[in-house]
Short mmCIF file of C-alpha atoms in Angstrom, two decimals:
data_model
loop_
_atom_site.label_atom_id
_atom_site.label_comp_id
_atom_site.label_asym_id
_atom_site.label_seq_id
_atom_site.Cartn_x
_atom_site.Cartn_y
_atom_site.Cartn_z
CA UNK C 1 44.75 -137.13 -94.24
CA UNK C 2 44.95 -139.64 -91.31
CA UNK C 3 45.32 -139.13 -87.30
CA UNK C 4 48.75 -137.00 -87.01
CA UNK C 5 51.54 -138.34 -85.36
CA UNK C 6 52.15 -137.44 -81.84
CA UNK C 7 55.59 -134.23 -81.94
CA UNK C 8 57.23 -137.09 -79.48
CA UNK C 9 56.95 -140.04 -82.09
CA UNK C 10 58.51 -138.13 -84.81
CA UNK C 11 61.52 -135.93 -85.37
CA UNK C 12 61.52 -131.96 -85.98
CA UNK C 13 63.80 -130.71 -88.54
CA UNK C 14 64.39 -131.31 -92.76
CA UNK C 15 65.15 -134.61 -94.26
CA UNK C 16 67.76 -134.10 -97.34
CA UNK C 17 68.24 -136.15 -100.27
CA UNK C 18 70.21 -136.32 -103.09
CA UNK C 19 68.06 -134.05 -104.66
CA UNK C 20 65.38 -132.60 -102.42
CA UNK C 21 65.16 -131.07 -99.19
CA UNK C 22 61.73 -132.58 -97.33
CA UNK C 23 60.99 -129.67 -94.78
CA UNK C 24 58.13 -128.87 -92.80
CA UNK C 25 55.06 -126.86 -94.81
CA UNK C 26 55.22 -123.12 -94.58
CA UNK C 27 52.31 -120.52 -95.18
CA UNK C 28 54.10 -119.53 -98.31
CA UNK C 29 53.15 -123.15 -99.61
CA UNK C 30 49.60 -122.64 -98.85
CA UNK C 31 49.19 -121.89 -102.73
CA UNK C 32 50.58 -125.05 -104.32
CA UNK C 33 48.59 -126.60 -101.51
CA UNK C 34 45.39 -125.09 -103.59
CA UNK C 35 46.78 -125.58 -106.61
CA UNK C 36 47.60 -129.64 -105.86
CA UNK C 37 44.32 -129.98 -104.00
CA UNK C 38 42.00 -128.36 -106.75
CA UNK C 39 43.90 -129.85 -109.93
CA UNK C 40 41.62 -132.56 -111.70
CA UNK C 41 44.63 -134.32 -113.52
CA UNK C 42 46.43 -134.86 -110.03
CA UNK C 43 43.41 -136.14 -108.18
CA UNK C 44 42.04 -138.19 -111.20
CA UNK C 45 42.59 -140.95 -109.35
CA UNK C 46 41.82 -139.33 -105.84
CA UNK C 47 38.26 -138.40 -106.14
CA UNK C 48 38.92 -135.22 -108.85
CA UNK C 49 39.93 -132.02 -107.65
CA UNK C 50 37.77 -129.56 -104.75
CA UNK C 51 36.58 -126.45 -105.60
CA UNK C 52 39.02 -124.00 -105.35
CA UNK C 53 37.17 -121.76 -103.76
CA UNK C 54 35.55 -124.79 -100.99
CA UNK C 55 39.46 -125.40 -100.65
CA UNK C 56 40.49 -122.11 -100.18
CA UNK C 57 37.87 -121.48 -96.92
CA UNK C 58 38.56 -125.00 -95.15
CA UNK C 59 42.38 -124.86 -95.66
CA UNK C 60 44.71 -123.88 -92.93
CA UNK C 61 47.52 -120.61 -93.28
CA UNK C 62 49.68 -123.46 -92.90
CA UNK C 63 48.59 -126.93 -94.57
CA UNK C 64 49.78 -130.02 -93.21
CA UNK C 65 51.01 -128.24 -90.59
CA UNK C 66 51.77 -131.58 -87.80
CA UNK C 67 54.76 -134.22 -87.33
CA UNK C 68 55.85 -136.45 -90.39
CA UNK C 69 54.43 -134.05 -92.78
CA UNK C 70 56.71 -132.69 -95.36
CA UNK C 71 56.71 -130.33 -98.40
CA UNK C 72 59.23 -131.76 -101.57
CA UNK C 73 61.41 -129.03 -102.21
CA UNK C 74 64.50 -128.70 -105.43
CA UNK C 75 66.16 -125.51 -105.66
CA UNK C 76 63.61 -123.63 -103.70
CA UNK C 77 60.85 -124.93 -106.20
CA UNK C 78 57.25 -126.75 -104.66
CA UNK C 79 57.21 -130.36 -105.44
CA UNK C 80 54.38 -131.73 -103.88
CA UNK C 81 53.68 -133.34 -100.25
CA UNK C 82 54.78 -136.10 -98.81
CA UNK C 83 53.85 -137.50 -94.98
CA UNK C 84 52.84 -140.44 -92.56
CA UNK C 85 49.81 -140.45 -90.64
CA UNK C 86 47.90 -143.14 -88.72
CA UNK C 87 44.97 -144.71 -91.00
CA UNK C 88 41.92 -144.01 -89.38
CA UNK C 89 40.03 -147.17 -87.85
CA UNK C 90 37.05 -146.92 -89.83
CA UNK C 91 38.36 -147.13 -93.33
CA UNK C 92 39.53 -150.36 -94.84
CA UNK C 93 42.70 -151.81 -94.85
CA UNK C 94 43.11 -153.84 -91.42
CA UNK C 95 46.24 -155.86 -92.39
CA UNK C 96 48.52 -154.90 -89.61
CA UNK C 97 46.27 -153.43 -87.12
CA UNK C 98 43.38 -150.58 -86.24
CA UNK C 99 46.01 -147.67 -86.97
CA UNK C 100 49.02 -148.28 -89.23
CA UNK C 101 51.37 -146.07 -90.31
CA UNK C 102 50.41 -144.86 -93.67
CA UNK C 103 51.96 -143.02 -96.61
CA UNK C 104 50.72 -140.61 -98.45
CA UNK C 105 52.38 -138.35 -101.34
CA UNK C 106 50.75 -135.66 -104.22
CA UNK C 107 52.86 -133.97 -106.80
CA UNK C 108 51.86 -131.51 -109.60
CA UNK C 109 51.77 -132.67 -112.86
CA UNK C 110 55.14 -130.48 -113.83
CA UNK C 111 57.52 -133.24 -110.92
CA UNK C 112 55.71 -136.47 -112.43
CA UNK C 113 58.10 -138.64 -113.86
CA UNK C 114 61.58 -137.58 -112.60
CA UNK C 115 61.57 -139.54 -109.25
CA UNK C 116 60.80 -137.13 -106.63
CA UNK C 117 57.94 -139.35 -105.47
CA UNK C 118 60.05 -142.81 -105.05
CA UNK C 119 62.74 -140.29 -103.60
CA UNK C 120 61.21 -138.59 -100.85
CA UNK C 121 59.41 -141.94 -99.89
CA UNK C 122 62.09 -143.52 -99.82
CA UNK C 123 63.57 -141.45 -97.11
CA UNK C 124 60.72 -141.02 -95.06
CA UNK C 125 60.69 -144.49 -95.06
CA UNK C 126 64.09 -144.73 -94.16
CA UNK C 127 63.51 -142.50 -91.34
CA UNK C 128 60.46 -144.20 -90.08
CA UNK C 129 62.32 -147.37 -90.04
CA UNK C 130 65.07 -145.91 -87.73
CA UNK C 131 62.45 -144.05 -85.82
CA UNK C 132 59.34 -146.18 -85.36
CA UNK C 133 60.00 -149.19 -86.67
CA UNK C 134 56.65 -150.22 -87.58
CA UNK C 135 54.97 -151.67 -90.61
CA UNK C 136 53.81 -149.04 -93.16
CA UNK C 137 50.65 -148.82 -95.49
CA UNK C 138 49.93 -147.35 -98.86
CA UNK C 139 46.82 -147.47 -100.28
CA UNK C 140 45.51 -146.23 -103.98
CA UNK C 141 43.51 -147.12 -106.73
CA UNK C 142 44.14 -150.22 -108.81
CA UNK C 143 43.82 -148.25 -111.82
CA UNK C 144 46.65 -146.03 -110.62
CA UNK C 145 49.09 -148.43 -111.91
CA UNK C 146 51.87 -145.63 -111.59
CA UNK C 147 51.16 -144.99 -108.13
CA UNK C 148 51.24 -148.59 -107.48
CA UNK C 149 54.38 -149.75 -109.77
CA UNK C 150 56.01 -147.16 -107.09
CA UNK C 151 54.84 -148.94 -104.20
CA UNK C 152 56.24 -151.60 -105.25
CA UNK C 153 59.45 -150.79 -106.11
CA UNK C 154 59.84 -149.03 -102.65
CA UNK C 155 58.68 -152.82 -101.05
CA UNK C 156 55.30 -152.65 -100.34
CA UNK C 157 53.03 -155.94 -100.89
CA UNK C 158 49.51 -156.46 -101.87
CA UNK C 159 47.99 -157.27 -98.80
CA UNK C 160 44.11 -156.71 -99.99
CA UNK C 161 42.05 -155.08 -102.31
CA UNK C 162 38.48 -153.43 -101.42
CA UNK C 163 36.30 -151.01 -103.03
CA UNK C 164 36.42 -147.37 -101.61
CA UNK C 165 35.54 -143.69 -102.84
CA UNK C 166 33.41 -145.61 -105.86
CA UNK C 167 36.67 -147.41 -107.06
CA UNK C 168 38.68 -150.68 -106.35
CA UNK C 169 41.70 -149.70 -104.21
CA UNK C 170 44.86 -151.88 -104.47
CA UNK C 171 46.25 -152.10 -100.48
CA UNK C 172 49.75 -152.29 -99.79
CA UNK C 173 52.15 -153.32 -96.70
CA UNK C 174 55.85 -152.58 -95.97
CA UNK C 175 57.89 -154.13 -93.25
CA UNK C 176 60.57 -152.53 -91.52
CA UNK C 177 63.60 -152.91 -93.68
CA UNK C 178 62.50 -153.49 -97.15
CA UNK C 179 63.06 -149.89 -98.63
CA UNK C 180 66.07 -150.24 -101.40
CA UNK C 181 67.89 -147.22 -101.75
CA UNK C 182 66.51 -143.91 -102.77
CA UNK C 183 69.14 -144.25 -105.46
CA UNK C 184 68.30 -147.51 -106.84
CA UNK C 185 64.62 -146.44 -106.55
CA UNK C 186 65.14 -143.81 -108.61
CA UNK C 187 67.44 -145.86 -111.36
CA UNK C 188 64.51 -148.20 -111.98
CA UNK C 189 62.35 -145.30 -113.25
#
């Protein structure tokens, strides 16, 4: 996870969707934080699951507990994490500056499929457009061709590709503005 976002950059409160609620993590999501952190099918393509038990004694009562982090919510259920954060300077990826904006998003394997990803980025997009009005980076694997088709459909770019965590990652930019609709984001899946 990047630098946080300062409280004054970024909004307090829920972002709703048409299906979701994106609220701020609670300490009663501290155990889908385990579970999506220590799942070897979710993190294939992010290094492989930690330890559980490594996880469990470095994790905070309250993960991603700082501005511009949410948890995905539908009907009270966990859906995974989405947030922003600023890249830090000394990993790849200088395309629009020393610390971009970046995007970052995890689901469990039981949400992939149905949206909620392109959904929830979508709005936080959205939101960061109205708010910050900044260019945004994404950045994953090349072999994540899911993860990527995404980024693409919510308007990122290739901007660069460089090897990272012993794999090629594919290095995306957004401008302000070029987020379709979460709707029409969602109708291309």
């Amino acid at each position: 996870m990047g630098l946080p976002l300062t409280a004054d950059a970024w909004p307090a409160g829920s972002v709703p969707t048409e299906r979701l609620l994106l609220r701020a993590p609670e300490a009663r999501d501290r155990e889908e934080f385990l579970d999506l952190g220590s799942d070897p099918v979710v993190n294939h393509h992010l290094g492989g699951g930690q330890d559980r038990a490594t996880l469990d004694d470095t994790l905070p009562e309250v993960p991603a507990d700082r501005p511009a982090q949410y948890v995905l919510e539908r009907d009270g259920r966990f859906l995974g994490w989405v947030g922003l954060s600023r890249r830090e300077a000394e990993r790849p990826g200088r395309a629009v500056g020393e610390h971009p904006l970046e995007l970052s998003y995890v689901l469990p394997v039981h949400a992939w499929g149905r949206g909620y990803a392109a959904e929830a980025c979508a709005a936080l997009l959205a939101l960061a457009d109205r708010r910050l009005g900044e260019p945004v980076v994404l950045c994953t694997q090349v072999a994540n061709t899911r993860s990527r088709a995404l980024a693409e459909r919510l308007g990122f770019g290739e901007a660069e590709r460089f090897e990272e965590f012993g794999a090629v990652q594919w290095f995306g930019v957004r401008h302000p503005g070029q987020v379709p609709s979460p709707l029409s984001v969602i109708s291309t899946i």
